[in-house]
PDB file of C-alpha atoms (C1' of nucleotides) in Angstrom:
ATOM      1  CA  MET T  27      -9.476  11.032  22.243  1.00  0.00           C
ATOM      2  CA  ALA T  28      -9.982   8.035  24.499  1.00  0.00           C
ATOM      3  CA  LEU T  29      -6.981   6.482  26.152  1.00  0.00           C
ATOM      4  CA  THR T  30      -7.434   3.050  24.597  1.00  0.00           C
ATOM      5  CA  GLU T  31      -7.654   4.638  21.179  1.00  0.00           C
ATOM      6  CA  ARG T  32      -4.471   6.544  21.762  1.00  0.00           C
ATOM      7  CA  LYS T  33      -2.766   3.354  22.853  1.00  0.00           C
ATOM      8  CA  ALA T  34      -4.063   1.424  19.865  1.00  0.00           C
ATOM      9  CA  LEU T  35      -2.840   4.123  17.507  1.00  0.00           C
ATOM     10  CA  ASP T  36       0.585   4.138  19.071  1.00  0.00           C
ATOM     11  CA  LEU T  37       0.822   0.397  18.737  1.00  0.00           C
ATOM     12  CA  TRP T  38      -0.205   0.688  15.133  1.00  0.00           C
ATOM     13  CA  ARG T  39       2.230   3.449  14.442  1.00  0.00           C
ATOM     14  CA  ARG T  40       5.175   1.610  15.915  1.00  0.00           C
ATOM     15  CA  ALA T  41       4.387  -1.582  14.061  1.00  0.00           C
ATOM     16  CA  MET T  42       3.800   0.287  10.823  1.00  0.00           C
ATOM     17  CA  CYS T  43       7.039   2.228  11.141  1.00  0.00           C
ATOM     18  CA  SER T  44       8.965  -0.930  11.895  1.00  0.00           C
ATOM     19  CA  TYR T  45       7.456  -2.521   8.838  1.00  0.00           C
ATOM     20  CA  VAL T  46       8.396   0.404   6.620  1.00  0.00           C
ATOM     21  CA  ARG T  47      11.893   0.552   8.070  1.00  0.00           C
ATOM     22  CA  THR T  48      12.740  -3.095   7.777  1.00  0.00           C
ATOM     23  CA  SER T  49      11.001  -4.342   4.686  1.00  0.00           C
ATOM     24  CA  ASP T  50      11.292  -3.250   1.139  1.00  0.00           C
ATOM     25  CA  GLY T  51       7.800  -1.946   1.722  1.00  0.00           C
ATOM     26  CA  ASP T  52       6.096  -3.800  -1.049  1.00  0.00           C
ATOM     27  CA  MET T  53       2.851  -5.456   0.071  1.00  0.00           C
ATOM     28  CA  THR T  54      -0.373  -3.494  -0.351  1.00  0.00           C
ATOM     29  CA  ALA T  55      -2.942  -3.234   2.412  1.00  0.00           C
ATOM     30  CA  ARG T  56      -5.226  -5.189   0.149  1.00  0.00           C
ATOM     31  CA  GLN T  57      -2.656  -7.907  -0.365  1.00  0.00           C
ATOM     32  CA  LYS T  58      -1.957  -8.087   3.334  1.00  0.00           C
ATOM     33  CA  ALA T  59      -5.636  -8.415   4.178  1.00  0.00           C
ATOM     34  CA  ILE T  60      -6.112 -11.136   1.578  1.00  0.00           C
ATOM     35  CA  PHE T  61      -3.037 -13.059   2.578  1.00  0.00           C
ATOM     36  CA  MET T  62      -3.784 -12.893   6.277  1.00  0.00           C
ATOM     37  CA  THR T  63      -7.310 -14.077   5.646  1.00  0.00           C
ATOM     38  CA  ILE T  64      -6.050 -17.031   3.645  1.00  0.00           C
ATOM     39  CA  ALA T  65      -3.366 -17.802   6.178  1.00  0.00           C
ATOM     40  CA  LEU T  66      -5.307 -17.340   9.387  1.00  0.00           C
ATOM     41  CA  GLN T  67      -8.954 -18.032   8.618  1.00  0.00           C
ATOM     42  CA  PRO T  68     -10.325 -21.561   8.281  1.00  0.00           C
ATOM     43  CA  GLY T  69     -12.084 -23.043   5.334  1.00  0.00           C
ATOM     44  CA  PRO T  70     -11.158 -23.343   1.691  1.00  0.00           C
ATOM     45  CA  HIS T  71     -10.672 -19.892   0.240  1.00  0.00           C
ATOM     46  CA  THR T  72     -11.730 -18.878  -3.223  1.00  0.00           C
ATOM     47  CA  VAL T  73     -11.432 -15.722  -5.270  1.00  0.00           C
ATOM     48  CA  ARG T  74     -15.142 -15.040  -5.151  1.00  0.00           C
ATOM     49  CA  GLY T  75     -15.262 -15.753  -1.411  1.00  0.00           C
ATOM     50  CA  LEU T  76     -12.505 -13.277  -0.684  1.00  0.00           C
ATOM     51  CA  ALA T  77     -14.019 -10.755  -3.060  1.00  0.00           C
ATOM     52  CA  ALA T  78     -17.353 -10.975  -1.268  1.00  0.00           C
ATOM     53  CA  ASP T  79     -15.780 -10.946   2.173  1.00  0.00           C
ATOM     54  CA  LEU T  80     -13.552  -7.962   1.545  1.00  0.00           C
ATOM     55  CA  ASN T  81     -16.030  -6.149  -0.648  1.00  0.00           C
ATOM     56  CA  LEU T  82     -13.748  -6.139  -3.666  1.00  0.00           C
ATOM     57  CA  ALA T  83     -14.142  -6.785  -7.367  1.00  0.00           C
ATOM     58  CA  LYS T  84     -12.965 -10.217  -8.418  1.00  0.00           C
ATOM     59  CA  PRO T  85     -10.233  -8.922 -10.744  1.00  0.00           C
ATOM     60  CA  ALA T  86      -8.754  -7.030  -7.824  1.00  0.00           C
ATOM     61  CA  VAL T  87      -8.533 -10.273  -5.862  1.00  0.00           C
ATOM     62  CA  THR T  88      -7.063 -12.130  -8.816  1.00  0.00           C
ATOM     63  CA  ARG T  89      -4.346  -9.525  -9.202  1.00  0.00           C
ATOM     64  CA  ALA T  90      -3.564  -9.553  -5.493  1.00  0.00           C
ATOM     65  CA  ILE T  91      -3.292 -13.335  -5.645  1.00  0.00           C
ATOM     66  CA  ASP T  92      -0.971 -12.957  -8.621  1.00  0.00           C
ATOM     67  CA  ALA T  93       1.297 -10.772  -6.542  1.00  0.00           C
ATOM     68  CA  LEU T  94       1.112 -13.079  -3.539  1.00  0.00           C
ATOM     69  CA  GLU T  95       1.839 -16.112  -5.673  1.00  0.00           C
ATOM     70  CA  LYS T  96       4.742 -14.328  -7.320  1.00  0.00           C
ATOM     71  CA  ILE T  97       6.448 -13.783  -3.978  1.00  0.00           C
ATOM     72  CA  GLY T  98       5.599 -17.332  -2.983  1.00  0.00           C
ATOM     73  CA  PHE T  99       3.184 -16.680  -0.133  1.00  0.00           C
ATOM     74  CA  VAL T 100       0.166 -18.356  -1.705  1.00  0.00           C
ATOM     75  CA  ARG T 101      -0.499 -21.313  -3.969  1.00  0.00           C
ATOM     76  CA  ARG T 102      -3.336 -21.844  -6.448  1.00  0.00           C
ATOM     77  CA  GLN T 103      -4.975 -25.239  -6.402  1.00  0.00           C
ATOM     78  CA  LYS T 104      -7.749 -26.350  -8.747  1.00  0.00           C
ATOM     79  CA  ASP T 105     -10.918 -27.429  -7.011  1.00  0.00           C
ATOM     80  CA  GLN T 106     -11.546 -30.988  -8.185  1.00  0.00           C
ATOM     81  CA  ASN T 107     -15.234 -30.727  -7.333  1.00  0.00           C
ATOM     82  CA  ASP T 108     -15.697 -27.676  -9.535  1.00  0.00           C
ATOM     83  CA  LEU T 109     -12.971 -27.064 -12.062  1.00  0.00           C
ATOM     84  CA  ARG T 110     -14.030 -23.474 -12.373  1.00  0.00           C
ATOM     85  CA  SER T 111     -13.030 -22.728  -8.810  1.00  0.00           C
ATOM     86  CA  VAL T 112      -9.540 -22.207  -7.484  1.00  0.00           C
ATOM     87  CA  ILE T 113      -8.593 -22.974  -3.908  1.00  0.00           C
ATOM     88  CA  LEU T 114      -6.090 -20.575  -2.409  1.00  0.00           C
ATOM     89  CA  GLU T 115      -3.582 -22.089   0.001  1.00  0.00           C
ATOM     90  CA  ARG T 116      -0.883 -20.557   2.137  1.00  0.00           C
ATOM     91  CA  THR T 117       2.705 -21.701   1.774  1.00  0.00           C
ATOM     92  CA  VAL T 118       5.397 -22.349   4.332  1.00  0.00           C
ATOM     93  CA  GLU T 119       7.244 -19.299   3.081  1.00  0.00           C
ATOM     94  CA  GLY T 120       4.160 -17.195   3.669  1.00  0.00           C
ATOM     95  CA  MET T 121       3.828 -18.494   7.190  1.00  0.00           C
ATOM     96  CA  ASP T 122       7.463 -17.694   7.839  1.00  0.00           C
ATOM     97  CA  TRP T 123       6.893 -14.108   6.822  1.00  0.00           C
ATOM     98  CA  LEU T 124       3.778 -14.001   8.951  1.00  0.00           C
ATOM     99  CA  ARG T 125       5.731 -15.138  11.968  1.00  0.00           C
ATOM    100  CA  ASP T 126       8.228 -12.319  11.487  1.00  0.00           C
ATOM    101  CA  TYR T 127       5.390  -9.870  11.017  1.00  0.00           C
ATOM    102  CA  ALA T 128       3.819 -11.061  14.268  1.00  0.00           C
ATOM    103  CA  GLY T 129       7.128 -10.483  15.986  1.00  0.00           C
ATOM    104  CA  LEU T 130       7.058  -6.927  14.717  1.00  0.00           C
ATOM    105  CA  ILE T 131       3.636  -6.329  16.204  1.00  0.00           C
ATOM    106  CA  VAL T 132       4.450  -7.986  19.507  1.00  0.00           C
ATOM    107  CA  ALA T 133       7.599  -5.899  19.771  1.00  0.00           C
ATOM    108  CA  ALA T 134       5.583  -2.781  19.055  1.00  0.00           C
ATOM    109  CA  GLU T 135       3.099  -3.793  21.702  1.00  0.00           C
ATOM    110  CA  ALA T 136       5.947  -4.147  24.168  1.00  0.00           C
ATOM    111  CA  GLY T 137       6.801  -0.525  23.474  1.00  0.00           C
ATOM    112  CA  GLU T 138       9.972  -1.125  21.561  1.00  0.00           C
ATOM    113  CA  ASP T 139      10.549   1.263  18.732  1.00  0.00           C
ATOM    114  CA  VAL T 140      12.626  -0.494  16.150  1.00  0.00           C
ATOM    115  CA  GLY T 141      15.031   2.003  14.674  1.00  0.00           C
ATOM    116  CA  ARG T 142      16.601   5.212  15.823  1.00  0.00           C
ATOM    117  CA  PRO T 143      15.007   8.043  17.765  1.00  0.00           C
ATOM    118  CA  MET T 144      13.134  10.464  15.689  1.00  0.00           C
ATOM    119  CA  VAL T 145      14.000  13.933  16.916  1.00  0.00           C
ATOM    120  CA  ASP T 146      15.821  16.077  14.441  1.00  0.00           C
ATOM    121  CA  ARG T 147      18.496  17.866  16.364  1.00  0.00           C
ATOM    122  CA  LYS T 148      18.743  20.916  14.149  1.00  0.00           C
ATOM    123  CA  THR T 149      15.068  21.634  13.894  1.00  0.00           C
ATOM    124  CA  ALA T 150      14.280  20.630  17.446  1.00  0.00           C
ATOM    125  CA  ALA T 151      16.862  23.067  18.705  1.00  0.00           C
ATOM    126  CA  ALA T 152      15.275  25.976  16.864  1.00  0.00           C
TER     127      ALA T 152
ATOM    128  CA  MET A  22       3.515 -20.120  17.017  1.00  0.00           C
ATOM    129  CA  ALA A  23       3.132 -18.452  20.393  1.00  0.00           C
ATOM    130  CA  LEU A  24      -0.293 -17.494  21.591  1.00  0.00           C
ATOM    131  CA  THR A  25       0.393 -13.783  21.833  1.00  0.00           C
ATOM    132  CA  GLU A  26       1.693 -13.782  18.284  1.00  0.00           C
ATOM    133  CA  ARG A  27      -1.388 -15.561  17.068  1.00  0.00           C
ATOM    134  CA  LYS A  28      -3.550 -13.036  18.875  1.00  0.00           C
ATOM    135  CA  ALA A  29      -1.577 -10.115  17.506  1.00  0.00           C
ATOM    136  CA  LEU A  30      -1.894 -11.452  13.986  1.00  0.00           C
ATOM    137  CA  ASP A  31      -5.609 -11.917  14.342  1.00  0.00           C
ATOM    138  CA  LEU A  32      -6.013  -8.397  15.614  1.00  0.00           C
ATOM    139  CA  TRP A  33      -3.979  -7.157  12.695  1.00  0.00           C
ATOM    140  CA  ARG A  34      -5.949  -9.206  10.229  1.00  0.00           C
ATOM    141  CA  ARG A  35      -9.316  -7.987  11.478  1.00  0.00           C
ATOM    142  CA  ALA A  36      -8.244  -4.371  11.472  1.00  0.00           C
ATOM    143  CA  MET A  37      -6.675  -4.672   8.052  1.00  0.00           C
ATOM    144  CA  CYS A  38      -9.729  -6.370   6.586  1.00  0.00           C
ATOM    145  CA  SER A  39     -11.995  -3.735   8.059  1.00  0.00           C
ATOM    146  CA  TYR A  40      -9.810  -1.068   6.555  1.00  0.00           C
ATOM    147  CA  VAL A  41      -9.891  -2.690   3.129  1.00  0.00           C
ATOM    148  CA  ARG A  42     -13.637  -3.228   3.320  1.00  0.00           C
ATOM    149  CA  THR A  43     -14.593   0.256   4.374  1.00  0.00           C
ATOM    150  CA  SER A  44     -12.120   2.553   2.717  1.00  0.00           C
ATOM    151  CA  ASP A  45     -11.360   3.073  -0.889  1.00  0.00           C
ATOM    152  CA  GLY A  46      -8.044   1.515  -0.014  1.00  0.00           C
ATOM    153  CA  ASP A  47      -5.840   4.394  -0.975  1.00  0.00           C
ATOM    154  CA  MET A  48      -3.157   5.104   1.646  1.00  0.00           C
ATOM    155  CA  THR A  49       0.168   3.301   1.328  1.00  0.00           C
ATOM    156  CA  ALA A  50       1.886   1.709   4.309  1.00  0.00           C
ATOM    157  CA  ARG A  51       4.588   4.283   3.828  1.00  0.00           C
ATOM    158  CA  GLN A  52       2.102   7.119   3.847  1.00  0.00           C
ATOM    159  CA  LYS A  53       0.397   5.739   6.920  1.00  0.00           C
ATOM    160  CA  ALA A  54       3.673   5.400   8.800  1.00  0.00           C
ATOM    161  CA  ILE A  55       4.687   8.934   7.882  1.00  0.00           C
ATOM    162  CA  PHE A  56       1.345  10.444   8.729  1.00  0.00           C
ATOM    163  CA  MET A  57       1.033   8.643  12.045  1.00  0.00           C
ATOM    164  CA  THR A  58       4.521   9.735  12.989  1.00  0.00           C
ATOM    165  CA  ILE A  59       3.709  13.342  12.202  1.00  0.00           C
ATOM    166  CA  ALA A  60       0.380  13.146  13.973  1.00  0.00           C
ATOM    167  CA  LEU A  61       1.354  11.193  17.069  1.00  0.00           C
ATOM    168  CA  GLN A  62       4.997  11.894  17.722  1.00  0.00           C
ATOM    169  CA  PRO A  63       6.219  15.110  19.344  1.00  0.00           C
ATOM    170  CA  GLY A  64       8.642  17.595  17.936  1.00  0.00           C
ATOM    171  CA  PRO A  65       8.770  19.503  14.695  1.00  0.00           C
ATOM    172  CA  HIS A  66       8.896  17.080  11.813  1.00  0.00           C
ATOM    173  CA  THR A  67      10.954  17.584   8.706  1.00  0.00           C
ATOM    174  CA  VAL A  68      11.445  15.659   5.509  1.00  0.00           C
ATOM    175  CA  ARG A  69      15.007  14.718   6.346  1.00  0.00           C
ATOM    176  CA  GLY A  70      14.018  13.730   9.871  1.00  0.00           C
ATOM    177  CA  LEU A  71      11.318  11.387   8.651  1.00  0.00           C
ATOM    178  CA  ALA A  72      13.577  10.034   5.946  1.00  0.00           C
ATOM    179  CA  ALA A  73      16.272   9.211   8.485  1.00  0.00           C
ATOM    180  CA  ASP A  74      13.803   7.820  10.991  1.00  0.00           C
ATOM    181  CA  LEU A  75      12.022   5.571   8.535  1.00  0.00           C
ATOM    182  CA  ASN A  76      15.114   4.713   6.544  1.00  0.00           C
ATOM    183  CA  LEU A  77      13.737   6.177   3.324  1.00  0.00           C
ATOM    184  CA  ALA A  78      15.102   8.338   0.565  1.00  0.00           C
ATOM    185  CA  LYS A  79      14.093  11.963   0.814  1.00  0.00           C
ATOM    186  CA  PRO A  80      12.203  12.007  -2.491  1.00  0.00           C
ATOM    187  CA  ALA A  81      10.079   9.151  -1.221  1.00  0.00           C
ATOM    188  CA  VAL A  82       9.129  11.217   1.807  1.00  0.00           C
ATOM    189  CA  THR A  83       8.445  14.279  -0.317  1.00  0.00           C
ATOM    190  CA  ARG A  84       6.084  12.298  -2.529  1.00  0.00           C
ATOM    191  CA  ALA A  85       4.318  10.774   0.445  1.00  0.00           C
ATOM    192  CA  ILE A  86       3.875  14.255   1.886  1.00  0.00           C
ATOM    193  CA  ASP A  87       2.505  15.376  -1.469  1.00  0.00           C
ATOM    194  CA  ALA A  88      -0.127  12.662  -1.263  1.00  0.00           C
ATOM    195  CA  LEU A  89      -0.929  13.433   2.360  1.00  0.00           C
ATOM    196  CA  GLU A  90      -1.200  17.128   1.652  1.00  0.00           C
ATOM    197  CA  LYS A  91      -3.411  16.447  -1.332  1.00  0.00           C
ATOM    198  CA  ILE A  92      -5.945  14.633   0.820  1.00  0.00           C
ATOM    199  CA  GLY A  93      -5.623  17.339   3.445  1.00  0.00           C
ATOM    200  CA  PHE A  94      -4.063  15.344   6.276  1.00  0.00           C
ATOM    201  CA  VAL A  95      -0.833  17.307   6.480  1.00  0.00           C
ATOM    202  CA  ARG A  96       0.275  20.899   6.020  1.00  0.00           C
ATOM    203  CA  ARG A  97       3.642  22.255   4.916  1.00  0.00           C
ATOM    204  CA  GLN A  98       5.013  25.177   6.881  1.00  0.00           C
ATOM    205  CA  LYS A  99       8.255  27.003   6.152  1.00  0.00           C
ATOM    206  CA  ASP A 100      10.731  26.983   8.985  1.00  0.00           C
ATOM    207  CA  GLN A 101      11.470  30.640   9.712  1.00  0.00           C
ATOM    208  CA  ASN A 102      14.787  29.769  11.330  1.00  0.00           C
ATOM    209  CA  ASP A 103      16.016  27.969   8.254  1.00  0.00           C
ATOM    210  CA  LEU A 104      14.175  28.715   5.070  1.00  0.00           C
ATOM    211  CA  ARG A 105      15.458  25.533   3.497  1.00  0.00           C
ATOM    212  CA  SER A 106      13.548  23.406   5.954  1.00  0.00           C
ATOM    213  CA  VAL A 107       9.868  22.597   5.906  1.00  0.00           C
ATOM    214  CA  ILE A 108       7.907  21.809   9.032  1.00  0.00           C
ATOM    215  CA  LEU A 109       5.211  19.173   8.574  1.00  0.00           C
ATOM    216  CA  GLU A 110       2.058  19.658  10.603  1.00  0.00           C
ATOM    217  CA  ARG A 111      -1.021  17.549  11.011  1.00  0.00           C
ATOM    218  CA  THR A 112      -4.430  18.978  10.217  1.00  0.00           C
ATOM    219  CA  VAL A 113      -7.784  18.644  11.939  1.00  0.00           C
ATOM    220  CA  GLU A 114      -9.016  16.571   9.035  1.00  0.00           C
ATOM    221  CA  GLY A 115      -6.102  14.201   9.466  1.00  0.00           C
ATOM    222  CA  MET A 116      -6.853  13.807  13.138  1.00  0.00           C
ATOM    223  CA  ASP A 117     -10.477  13.064  12.322  1.00  0.00           C
ATOM    224  CA  TRP A 118      -9.423  10.254  10.055  1.00  0.00           C
ATOM    225  CA  LEU A 119      -7.023   9.009  12.697  1.00  0.00           C
ATOM    226  CA  ARG A 120      -9.845   8.844  15.206  1.00  0.00           C
ATOM    227  CA  ASP A 121     -11.891   6.682  12.866  1.00  0.00           C
ATOM    228  CA  TYR A 122      -8.892   4.514  12.206  1.00  0.00           C
ATOM    229  CA  ALA A 123      -8.374   4.041  15.930  1.00  0.00           C
ATOM    230  CA  GLY A 124     -11.999   2.989  16.205  1.00  0.00           C
ATOM    231  CA  LEU A 125     -11.334   0.327  13.614  1.00  0.00           C
ATOM    232  CA  ILE A 126      -8.421  -1.066  15.583  1.00  0.00           C
ATOM    233  CA  VAL A 127     -10.261  -0.971  18.890  1.00  0.00           C
ATOM    234  CA  ALA A 128     -13.208  -2.753  17.333  1.00  0.00           C
ATOM    235  CA  ALA A 129     -10.861  -5.386  15.920  1.00  0.00           C
ATOM    236  CA  GLU A 130      -9.291  -5.765  19.341  1.00  0.00           C
ATOM    237  CA  ALA A 131     -12.735  -6.355  20.789  1.00  0.00           C
ATOM    238  CA  GLY A 132     -13.122  -9.231  18.381  1.00  0.00           C
ATOM    239  CA  GLU A 133     -15.690  -7.669  16.126  1.00  0.00           C
ATOM    240  CA  ASP A 134     -15.307  -8.584  12.500  1.00  0.00           C
ATOM    241  CA  VAL A 135     -16.698  -5.765  10.452  1.00  0.00           C
ATOM    242  CA  GLY A 136     -18.451  -7.180   7.433  1.00  0.00           C
ATOM    243  CA  ARG A 137     -20.106 -10.450   6.576  1.00  0.00           C
ATOM    244  CA  PRO A 138     -18.977 -13.934   7.524  1.00  0.00           C
ATOM    245  CA  MET A 139     -16.403 -15.365   5.268  1.00  0.00           C
ATOM    246  CA  VAL A 140     -17.339 -18.972   4.574  1.00  0.00           C
ATOM    247  CA  ASP A 141     -18.202 -19.647   0.994  1.00  0.00           C
ATOM    248  CA  ARG A 142     -21.227 -21.887   1.056  1.00  0.00           C
ATOM    249  CA  LYS A 143     -20.592 -23.657  -2.206  1.00  0.00           C
ATOM    250  CA  THR A 144     -16.949 -24.439  -1.681  1.00  0.00           C
ATOM    251  CA  ALA A 145     -17.261 -25.134   2.012  1.00  0.00           C
ATOM    252  CA  ALA A 146     -19.931 -27.722   1.302  1.00  0.00           C
ATOM    253  CA  ALA A 147     -17.704 -29.608  -1.122  1.00  0.00           C
TER     254      ALA A 147
ATOM    255  C1'  DC C  15      32.721  37.265  -0.956  1.00  0.00           C
ATOM    256  C1'  DC C  16      32.822  32.349  -2.610  1.00  0.00           C
ATOM    257  C1'  DG C  17      32.909  27.520  -2.509  1.00  0.00           C
ATOM    258  C1'  DA C  18      31.019  23.582  -0.146  1.00  0.00           C
ATOM    259  C1'  DT C  19      27.213  21.682   2.129  1.00  0.00           C
ATOM    260  C1'  DT C  20      22.432  20.909   3.283  1.00  0.00           C
ATOM    261  C1'  DC C  21      17.624  21.277   2.419  1.00  0.00           C
ATOM    262  C1'  DG C  22      13.498  19.885  -0.137  1.00  0.00           C
ATOM    263  C1'  DT C  23      11.964  19.283  -4.686  1.00  0.00           C
ATOM    264  C1'  DT C  24      11.824  17.855  -9.438  1.00  0.00           C
ATOM    265  C1'  DT C  25      12.781  14.995 -13.293  1.00  0.00           C
ATOM    266  C1'  DC C  26      13.190  10.615 -15.633  1.00  0.00           C
ATOM    267  C1'  DA C  27      11.960   5.949 -16.904  1.00  0.00           C
ATOM    268  C1'  DT C  28       9.871   1.953 -14.984  1.00  0.00           C
ATOM    269  C1'  DC C  29       6.631  -0.701 -12.773  1.00  0.00           C
ATOM    270  C1'  DA C  30       2.405  -2.015 -10.133  1.00  0.00           C
ATOM    271  C1'  DC C  31      -2.096  -1.077  -9.273  1.00  0.00           C
ATOM    272  C1'  DC C  32      -6.821   0.492 -10.107  1.00  0.00           C
ATOM    273  C1'  DG C  33     -11.955  -0.038 -12.007  1.00  0.00           C
ATOM    274  C1'  DA C  34     -14.736  -1.501 -15.827  1.00  0.00           C
ATOM    275  C1'  DA C  35     -15.646  -4.408 -19.402  1.00  0.00           C
ATOM    276  C1'  DT C  36     -14.915  -8.717 -21.558  1.00  0.00           C
ATOM    277  C1'  DC C  37     -13.283 -13.418 -22.142  1.00  0.00           C
ATOM    278  C1'  DG C  38     -13.150 -18.641 -22.353  1.00  0.00           C
ATOM    279  C1'  DG C  39     -14.087 -22.565 -19.744  1.00  0.00           C
ATOM    280  C1'  DA C  40     -16.994 -25.290 -16.536  1.00  0.00           C
ATOM    281  C1'  DT C  41     -21.401 -26.190 -14.674  1.00  0.00           C
ATOM    282  C1'  DG C  42     -26.298 -26.676 -14.140  1.00  0.00           C
ATOM    283  C1'  DA C  43     -31.190 -26.426 -15.688  1.00  0.00           C
ATOM    284  C1'  DG C  44     -34.621 -27.388 -19.064  1.00  0.00           C
TER     285       DG C  44
ATOM    286  C1'  DC Y  30     -28.080 -31.035 -26.584  1.00  0.00           C
ATOM    287  C1'  DT Y  31     -28.745 -25.983 -25.623  1.00  0.00           C
ATOM    288  C1'  DC Y  32     -28.801 -21.995 -23.302  1.00  0.00           C
ATOM    289  C1'  DA Y  33     -28.113 -19.354 -19.119  1.00  0.00           C
ATOM    290  C1'  DT Y  34     -25.171 -18.859 -15.300  1.00  0.00           C
ATOM    291  C1'  DC Y  35     -21.072 -18.759 -12.687  1.00  0.00           C
ATOM    292  C1'  DC Y  36     -16.009 -18.715 -11.988  1.00  0.00           C
ATOM    293  C1'  DG Y  37     -11.521 -16.877 -12.540  1.00  0.00           C
ATOM    294  C1'  DA Y  38      -8.526 -14.585 -15.718  1.00  0.00           C
ATOM    295  C1'  DT Y  39      -7.424 -11.097 -19.036  1.00  0.00           C
ATOM    296  C1'  DT Y  40      -7.544  -6.829 -21.383  1.00  0.00           C
ATOM    297  C1'  DC Y  41      -7.971  -1.808 -21.587  1.00  0.00           C
ATOM    298  C1'  DG Y  42      -6.790   3.061 -20.402  1.00  0.00           C
ATOM    299  C1'  DG Y  43      -5.440   5.749 -16.707  1.00  0.00           C
ATOM    300  C1'  DT Y  44      -3.323   6.824 -12.236  1.00  0.00           C
ATOM    301  C1'  DG Y  45       0.095   6.732  -8.809  1.00  0.00           C
ATOM    302  C1'  DA Y  46       4.318   5.007  -6.530  1.00  0.00           C
ATOM    303  C1'  DT Y  47       9.197   3.738  -7.142  1.00  0.00           C
ATOM    304  C1'  DG Y  48      14.583   4.493  -7.060  1.00  0.00           C
ATOM    305  C1'  DA Y  49      18.285   7.204  -8.975  1.00  0.00           C
ATOM    306  C1'  DA Y  50      20.069  11.380 -10.441  1.00  0.00           C
ATOM    307  C1'  DA Y  51      20.122  16.235 -10.772  1.00  0.00           C
ATOM    308  C1'  DC Y  52      18.097  20.688  -9.500  1.00  0.00           C
ATOM    309  C1'  DG Y  53      17.581  25.581  -7.288  1.00  0.00           C
ATOM    310  C1'  DA Y  54      17.571  27.846  -3.027  1.00  0.00           C
ATOM    311  C1'  DA Y  55      19.411  28.677   1.518  1.00  0.00           C
ATOM    312  C1'  DT Y  56      23.062  28.350   4.780  1.00  0.00           C
ATOM    313  C1'  DC Y  57      27.613  27.830   6.620  1.00  0.00           C
ATOM    314  C1'  DG Y  58      32.692  27.947   6.568  1.00  0.00           C
ATOM    315  C1'  DG Y  59      36.913  30.138   5.447  1.00  0.00           C
TER     316       DG Y  59
END
DNA sequence: CCGATTCGTTTCATCACCGAATCGGATGAG
DNA sequence: CTCATCCGATTCGGTGATGAAACGAATCGG
């Protein structure tokens, strides 16, 4: 395995472990992808747009938005130019979470492993 | 928001979106963290060790291992020094998946956005 | 030998998510 | 106006994850 790949995986592992450790571990990968797209990508975001972009069925996006709205990360806004459409907007609370999440990743990149060491004395000694 | 954080978030977003797009979106964050720890960290891994390390209840780890074993990424091996313990080992299949996953991250790091552009013509025009 | 402890697993009830099909409402074309 | 189309939401049955509690088996201590 290439060195950069190994490094990328280790970064990912640390960040992922930190996330699992700290949080209540709720958000789905799908929800994360959708929320981060809404929060970080330009342009008005719609259900169909996200569904097409992420190669998902529309109901899946709707449900993810439901979850994201429930925890207050995203807001639904009717499109006045086409009342069928719904514009998805990020909230301040969502951005706050995102900032913390970024801190997690940056810390992982710096090599910090949030949490205790992982050797198991008993088994390791055997 | 600091520049490095913004960059880290964008990397994360791209990788996460690629993952959602390509895969059938099955693995939980918890499962990923556990599997990557088993696959990338040294030392014999046990249920209790992972539970302590990731701050999880043991049953949660057992169930995650069940899922990982079911898809063939992890193997259970009885500890001959203590028949109560179970040593978790990675499999070749798991490492194959991990290699692909690393490729996803590296590609995201390189700035490639796997999939189609995300503007929605209709809404963007409004 | 016998009780206490430690391991991993199993059970239980609950809850969220999944894909597929369908819905009502809004829009656009004829 | 009328019909086809598009949008987002809802329903359906089924699957899987969740935390809490209790379990059998193995080990250790006295």
